XYZ file of C-alpha atoms in Angstrom:
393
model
C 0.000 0.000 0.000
C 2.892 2.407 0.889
C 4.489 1.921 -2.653
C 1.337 2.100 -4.580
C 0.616 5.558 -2.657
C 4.069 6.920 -4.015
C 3.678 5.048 -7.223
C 0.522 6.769 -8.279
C 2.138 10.389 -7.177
C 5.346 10.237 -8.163
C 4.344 9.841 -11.555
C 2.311 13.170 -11.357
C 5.921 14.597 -12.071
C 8.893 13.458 -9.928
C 12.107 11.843 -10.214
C 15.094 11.810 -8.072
C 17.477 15.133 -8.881
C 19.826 16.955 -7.033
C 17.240 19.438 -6.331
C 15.819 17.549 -3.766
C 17.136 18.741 -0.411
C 19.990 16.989 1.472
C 18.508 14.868 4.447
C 19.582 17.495 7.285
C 18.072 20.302 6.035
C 14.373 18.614 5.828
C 11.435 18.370 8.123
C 12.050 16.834 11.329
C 9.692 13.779 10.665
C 11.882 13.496 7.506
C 14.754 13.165 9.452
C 13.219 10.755 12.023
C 11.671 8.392 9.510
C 15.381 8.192 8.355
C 16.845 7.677 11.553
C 14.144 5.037 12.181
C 15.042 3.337 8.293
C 19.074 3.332 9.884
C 18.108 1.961 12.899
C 15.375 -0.986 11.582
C 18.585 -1.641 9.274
C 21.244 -1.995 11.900
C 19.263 -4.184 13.694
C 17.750 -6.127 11.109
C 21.371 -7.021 9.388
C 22.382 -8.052 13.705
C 19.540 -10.282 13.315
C 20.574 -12.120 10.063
C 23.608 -12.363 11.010
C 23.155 -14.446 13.948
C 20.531 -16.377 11.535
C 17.380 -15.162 13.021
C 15.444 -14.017 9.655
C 12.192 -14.252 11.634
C 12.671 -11.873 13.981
C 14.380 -9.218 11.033
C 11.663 -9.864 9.150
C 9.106 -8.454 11.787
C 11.469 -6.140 13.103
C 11.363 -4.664 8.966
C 7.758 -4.743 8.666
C 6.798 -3.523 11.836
C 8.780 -0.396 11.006
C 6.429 -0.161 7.385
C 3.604 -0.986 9.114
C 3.700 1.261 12.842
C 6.322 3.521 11.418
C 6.055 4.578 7.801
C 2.672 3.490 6.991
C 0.630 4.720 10.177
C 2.850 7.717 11.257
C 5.087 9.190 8.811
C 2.735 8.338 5.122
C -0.090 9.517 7.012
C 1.492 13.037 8.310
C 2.662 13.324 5.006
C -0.205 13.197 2.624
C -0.282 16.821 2.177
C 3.013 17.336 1.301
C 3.148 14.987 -1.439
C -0.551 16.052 -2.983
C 0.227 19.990 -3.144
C 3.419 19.732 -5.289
C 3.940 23.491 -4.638
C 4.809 22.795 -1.363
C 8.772 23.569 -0.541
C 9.157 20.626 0.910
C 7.251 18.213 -1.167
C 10.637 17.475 -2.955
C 12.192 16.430 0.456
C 8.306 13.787 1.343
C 9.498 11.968 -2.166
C 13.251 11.480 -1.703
C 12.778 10.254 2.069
C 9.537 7.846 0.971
C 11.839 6.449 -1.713
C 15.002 6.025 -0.045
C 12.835 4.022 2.826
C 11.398 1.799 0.318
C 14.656 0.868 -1.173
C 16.763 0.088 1.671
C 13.274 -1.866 2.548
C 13.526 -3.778 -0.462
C 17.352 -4.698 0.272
C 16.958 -5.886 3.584
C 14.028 -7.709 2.228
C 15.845 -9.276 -0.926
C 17.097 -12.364 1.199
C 14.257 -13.238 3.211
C 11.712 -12.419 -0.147
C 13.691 -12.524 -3.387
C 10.865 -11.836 -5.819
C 8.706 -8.965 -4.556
C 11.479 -6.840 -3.345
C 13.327 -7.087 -6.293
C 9.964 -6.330 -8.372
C 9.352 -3.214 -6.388
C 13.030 -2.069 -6.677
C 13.283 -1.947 -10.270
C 10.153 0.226 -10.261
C 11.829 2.800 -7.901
C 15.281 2.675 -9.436
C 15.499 0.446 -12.592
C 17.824 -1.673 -11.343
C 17.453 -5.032 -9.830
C 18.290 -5.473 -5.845
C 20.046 -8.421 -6.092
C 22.697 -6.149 -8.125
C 22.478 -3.409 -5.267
C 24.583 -3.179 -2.963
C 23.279 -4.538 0.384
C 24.237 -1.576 2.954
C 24.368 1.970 1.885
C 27.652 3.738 1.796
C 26.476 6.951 4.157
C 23.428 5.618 5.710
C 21.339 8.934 7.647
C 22.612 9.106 11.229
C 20.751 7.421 14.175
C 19.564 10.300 15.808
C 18.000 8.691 19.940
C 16.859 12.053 21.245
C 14.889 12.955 18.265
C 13.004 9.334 17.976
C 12.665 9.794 21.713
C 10.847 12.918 21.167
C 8.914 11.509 18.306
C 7.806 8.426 20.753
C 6.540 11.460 23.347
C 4.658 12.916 20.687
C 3.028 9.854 19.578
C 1.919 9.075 23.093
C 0.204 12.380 23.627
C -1.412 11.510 20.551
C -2.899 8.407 22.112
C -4.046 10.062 25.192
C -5.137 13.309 23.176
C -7.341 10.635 21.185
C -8.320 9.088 24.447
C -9.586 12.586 25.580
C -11.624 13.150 22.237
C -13.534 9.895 22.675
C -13.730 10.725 26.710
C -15.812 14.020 25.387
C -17.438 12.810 22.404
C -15.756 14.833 19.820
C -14.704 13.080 16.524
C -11.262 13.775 15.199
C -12.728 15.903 11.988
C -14.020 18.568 14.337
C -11.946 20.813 14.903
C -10.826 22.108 18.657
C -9.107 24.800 19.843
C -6.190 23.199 22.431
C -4.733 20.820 24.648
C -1.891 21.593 27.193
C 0.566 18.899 27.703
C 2.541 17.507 30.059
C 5.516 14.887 28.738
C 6.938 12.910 30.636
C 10.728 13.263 32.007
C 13.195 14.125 28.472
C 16.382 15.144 28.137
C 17.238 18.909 27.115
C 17.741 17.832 23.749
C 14.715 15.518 23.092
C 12.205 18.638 25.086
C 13.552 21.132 22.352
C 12.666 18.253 19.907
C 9.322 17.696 21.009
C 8.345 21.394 20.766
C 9.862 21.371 17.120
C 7.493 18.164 16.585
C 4.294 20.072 18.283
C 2.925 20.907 14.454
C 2.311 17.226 13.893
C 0.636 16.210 17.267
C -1.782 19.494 16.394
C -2.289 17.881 12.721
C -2.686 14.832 14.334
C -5.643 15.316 16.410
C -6.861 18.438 14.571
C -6.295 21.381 17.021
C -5.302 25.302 16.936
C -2.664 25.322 19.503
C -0.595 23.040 21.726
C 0.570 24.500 25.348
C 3.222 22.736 26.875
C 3.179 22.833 30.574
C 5.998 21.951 32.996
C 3.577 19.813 35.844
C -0.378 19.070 36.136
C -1.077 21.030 38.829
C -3.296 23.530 36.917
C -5.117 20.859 34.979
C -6.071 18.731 38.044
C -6.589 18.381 41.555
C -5.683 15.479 43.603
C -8.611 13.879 45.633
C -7.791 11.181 48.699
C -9.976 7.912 48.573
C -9.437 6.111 51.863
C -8.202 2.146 51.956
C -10.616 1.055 54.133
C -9.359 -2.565 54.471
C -5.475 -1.532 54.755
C -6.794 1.184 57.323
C -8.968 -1.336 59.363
C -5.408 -3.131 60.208
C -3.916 0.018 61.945
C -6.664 1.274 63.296
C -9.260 -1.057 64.422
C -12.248 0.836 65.836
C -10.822 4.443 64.972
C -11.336 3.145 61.595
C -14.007 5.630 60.528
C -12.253 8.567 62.242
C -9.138 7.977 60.115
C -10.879 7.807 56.861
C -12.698 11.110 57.871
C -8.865 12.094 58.133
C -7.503 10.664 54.985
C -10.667 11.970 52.753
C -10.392 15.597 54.251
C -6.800 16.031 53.154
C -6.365 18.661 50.055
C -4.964 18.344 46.703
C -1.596 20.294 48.019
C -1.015 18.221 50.767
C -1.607 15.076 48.553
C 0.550 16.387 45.634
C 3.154 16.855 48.307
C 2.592 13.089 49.861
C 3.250 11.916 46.084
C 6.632 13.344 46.417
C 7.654 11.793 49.488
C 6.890 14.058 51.944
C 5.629 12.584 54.878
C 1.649 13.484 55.991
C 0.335 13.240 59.191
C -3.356 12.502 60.231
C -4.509 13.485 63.988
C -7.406 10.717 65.013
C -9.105 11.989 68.837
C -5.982 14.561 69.266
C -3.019 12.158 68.318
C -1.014 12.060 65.062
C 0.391 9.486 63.230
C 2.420 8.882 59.985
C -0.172 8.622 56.679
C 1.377 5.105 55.197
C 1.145 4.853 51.147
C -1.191 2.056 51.222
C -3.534 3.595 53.560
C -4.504 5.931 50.610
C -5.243 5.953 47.263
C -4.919 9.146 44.873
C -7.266 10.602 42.551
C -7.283 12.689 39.894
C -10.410 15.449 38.705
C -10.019 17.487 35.648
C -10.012 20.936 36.523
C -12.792 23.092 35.336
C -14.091 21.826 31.465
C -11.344 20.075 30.492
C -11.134 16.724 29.658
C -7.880 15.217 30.947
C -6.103 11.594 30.146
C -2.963 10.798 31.754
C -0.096 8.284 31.769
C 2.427 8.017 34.588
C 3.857 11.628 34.328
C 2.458 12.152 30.723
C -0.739 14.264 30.714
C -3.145 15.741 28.070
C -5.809 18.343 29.030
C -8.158 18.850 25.802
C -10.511 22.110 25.695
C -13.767 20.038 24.562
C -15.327 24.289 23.471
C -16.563 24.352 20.409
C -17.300 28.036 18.947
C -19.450 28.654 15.918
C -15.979 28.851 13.805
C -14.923 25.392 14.995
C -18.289 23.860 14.073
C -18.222 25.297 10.361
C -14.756 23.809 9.768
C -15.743 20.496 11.535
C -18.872 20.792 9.087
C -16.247 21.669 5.905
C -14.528 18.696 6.905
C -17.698 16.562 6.945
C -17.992 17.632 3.556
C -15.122 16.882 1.923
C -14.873 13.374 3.856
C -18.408 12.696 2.064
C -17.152 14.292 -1.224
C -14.153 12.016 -1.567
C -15.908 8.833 -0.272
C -18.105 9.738 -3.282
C -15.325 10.095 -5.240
C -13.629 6.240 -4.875
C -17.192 5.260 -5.251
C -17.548 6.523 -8.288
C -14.495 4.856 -9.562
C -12.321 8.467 -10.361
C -8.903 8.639 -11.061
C -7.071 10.396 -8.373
C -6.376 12.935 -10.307
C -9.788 13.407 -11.995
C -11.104 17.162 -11.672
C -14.998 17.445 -10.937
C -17.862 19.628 -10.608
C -20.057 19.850 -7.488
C -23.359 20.937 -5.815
C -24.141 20.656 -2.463
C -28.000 21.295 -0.991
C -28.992 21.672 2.781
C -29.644 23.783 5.718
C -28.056 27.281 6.129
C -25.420 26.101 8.727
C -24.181 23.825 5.826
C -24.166 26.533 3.366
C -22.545 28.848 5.899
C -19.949 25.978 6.749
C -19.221 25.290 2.677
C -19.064 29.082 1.734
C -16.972 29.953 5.122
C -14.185 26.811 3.518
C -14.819 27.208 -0.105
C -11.531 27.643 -1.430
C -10.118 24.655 0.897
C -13.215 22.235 0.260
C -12.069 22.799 -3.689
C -8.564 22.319 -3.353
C -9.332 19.436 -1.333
C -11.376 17.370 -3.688
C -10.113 18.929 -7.115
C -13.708 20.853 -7.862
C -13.134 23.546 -10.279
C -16.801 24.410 -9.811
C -18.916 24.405 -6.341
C -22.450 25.450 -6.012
C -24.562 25.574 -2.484
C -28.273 25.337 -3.253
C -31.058 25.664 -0.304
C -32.949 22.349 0.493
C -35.877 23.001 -2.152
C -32.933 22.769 -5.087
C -31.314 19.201 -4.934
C -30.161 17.888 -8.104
C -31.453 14.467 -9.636
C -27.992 12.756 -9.488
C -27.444 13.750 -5.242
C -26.811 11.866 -2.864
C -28.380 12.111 0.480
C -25.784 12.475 2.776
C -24.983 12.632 6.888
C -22.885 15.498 8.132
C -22.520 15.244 12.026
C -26.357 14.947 12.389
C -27.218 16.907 9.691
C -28.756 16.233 6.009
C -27.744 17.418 3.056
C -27.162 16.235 -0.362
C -24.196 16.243 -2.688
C -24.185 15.898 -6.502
C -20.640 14.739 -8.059
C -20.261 15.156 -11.513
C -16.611 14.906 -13.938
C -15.302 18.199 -15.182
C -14.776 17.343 -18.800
């Protein structure tokens, strides 16, 4: 799937040249995919040579399939469809070179489809390539470890979406993050990376925060059966003691210092088992954590959000309609839409994008009473409209 996606748009107009740019001067997840393609190879060739081509074959595809396909392709797509981008250049050179080195670590665990797919990238067979590359792109540990930060906050960013009932295509305005402990380096890295964790789970801005204290407060849920032990017939008195303790005093326990509970006038030592810690989001946002990782989404949509979730809608519809209809991804067309105002409002707010989006040289909004013949009745987040698809001759 990964080689048929470059396949069908490299040959919209690209070829290797020395005008694409050197690996350290593209994007950074450019530069991580091709630390990632070093280190898969390194490891891979350890592998084989201690004859275990079972375990360097998964350790090769499960960098195609978790790393190239489902991460890097996926950020990508853009870049390689608008080929007026700067760096569109740099997408092509780095999807290539990962699918030839694939195709050479491949060659002696598959012979025949790796050396099929090589002389379509480079006209040449693999078995004639050399097997390691000359000046193979650095391994570069602080930038995959920021990449593997980013990712995670993804996860839990998603987790937060589904927690509030907001699909990815609708658009929302932040999160503030919390990552979990990085080196110097890999921090700067992950701030450099924030673009793609934004076009990841579609928001306007990404805060970075340095703890959780402002996105939660800690609440204390007494161990009654661990308590019972110590206490015996106080029992109730010291949960009264434990539950009454504030979110300072707990985030201060979490750090080792030690918390004392007075039960009729005495005071003893809180114990860590005696306890356990829990977190509330503070105010309206929706907050998913792991170990010292946190993401705090802003679940507020405003009337601008909703008409880009709504232009999104749209062209999700438009190009399902699209492979449908059997078009060539390339294939300009012509397009009416019909419904409600807010649809109207949403389409005419996100013309220009919708177009560019779905290759319509022409795009009409009509009111409910004007739906064309050929439309299709279609659901956009709860609301009806209708969409006829016609090919620009």
């Amino acid at each position: 799937n990964v080689y048929k996606f470059f396949a069908e748009l490299a040959n919209f107009g690209w070829t290797p040249s020395a005008q694409d740019p050197l690996p350290e001067q593209r994007a950074l997840l450019d530069q991580w995919i091709l630390s990632r393609l070093t280190a898969t190879e390194a490891e891979a060739n350890r592998l084989l040579e201690a004859f275990d081509a079972t375990s360097a074959a998964r350790v090769v595809m499960e960098f195609v399939d978790e790393d190239l396909s489902k991460w890097y392709v996926r950020l990508s797509r853009d870049r390689f469809y608008d080929v007026s981008a700067p760096d569109n250049r740099a997408a092509f050179a780095t999807l290539q070179e990962c699918l030839v080195v694939v195709c050479r670590v491949l060659a002696p665990l598959a012979p025949f489809l790796p050396d099929w797919m090589h002389r379509e990238l480079t006209g040449t067979s693999v078995h004639l390539a050399p097997y390691a590359r000359a000046t193979p792109f650095a391994v570069n540990p602080e930038l995959e470890a920021a990449m593997v930060e980013i990712r995670a906050l993804a996860t839990l960013g998603r987790a937060a979406r589904e927690s509030a009932s907001v699909k990815v295509r609708q658009p929302l305005g932040a999160m503030i993050c919390v990552t979990g402990r990085l080196s110097a380096d890999a921090t700067a890295y992950v701030s450099g990376l924030a673009p793609l964790l934004m076009l990841e789970l579609n928001l306007k801005k990404i805060e970075f925060a340095t703890s959780a204290d402002s996105l939660v407060s800690l609440e204390a849920k007494p161990n009654f059966r661990t308590l019972g032990k110590r206490w015996g017939k106080e029992t109730p008195r010291a949960a009264a003691a434990v539950a009454a303790l504030d979110s300072e005093t707990l985030r201060a326990f979490e750090h080792g210092t030690p918390v004392v509970i007075s039960v009729d006038g005495t005071d003893h030592d809180l114990l860590a088992d005696e306890v356990s810690i829990q977190r509330r989001a503070s105010g309206a946002l929706v907050v998913q954590e792991d170990g010292t990782r946190f993401a705090a989404l802003d679940p507020a949509i405003s009337p601008e959000l909703r008409r880009e979730g709504l232009a999104r809608e749209v062209v999700s519809r438009v190009q399902r309609m699209r492979k449908e209809t059997g078009l060539h991804v390339s294939d300009r067309i012509r397009l009416e839409i019909s419904g409600p105002e807010e649809v109207r409002d949403a389409v005419d707010a996100h013309r220009e994008w919708i177009a560019g989006e779905v290759l319509a040289d022409s795009l009409v909004t009509k009111d409910t009473t004007e739906v064309a013949p050929s439309a299709v009745a279609v659901d956009l987040d709860g609301i009806t409209a209708h969409i006829a698809l016609t090919k620009d001759r």
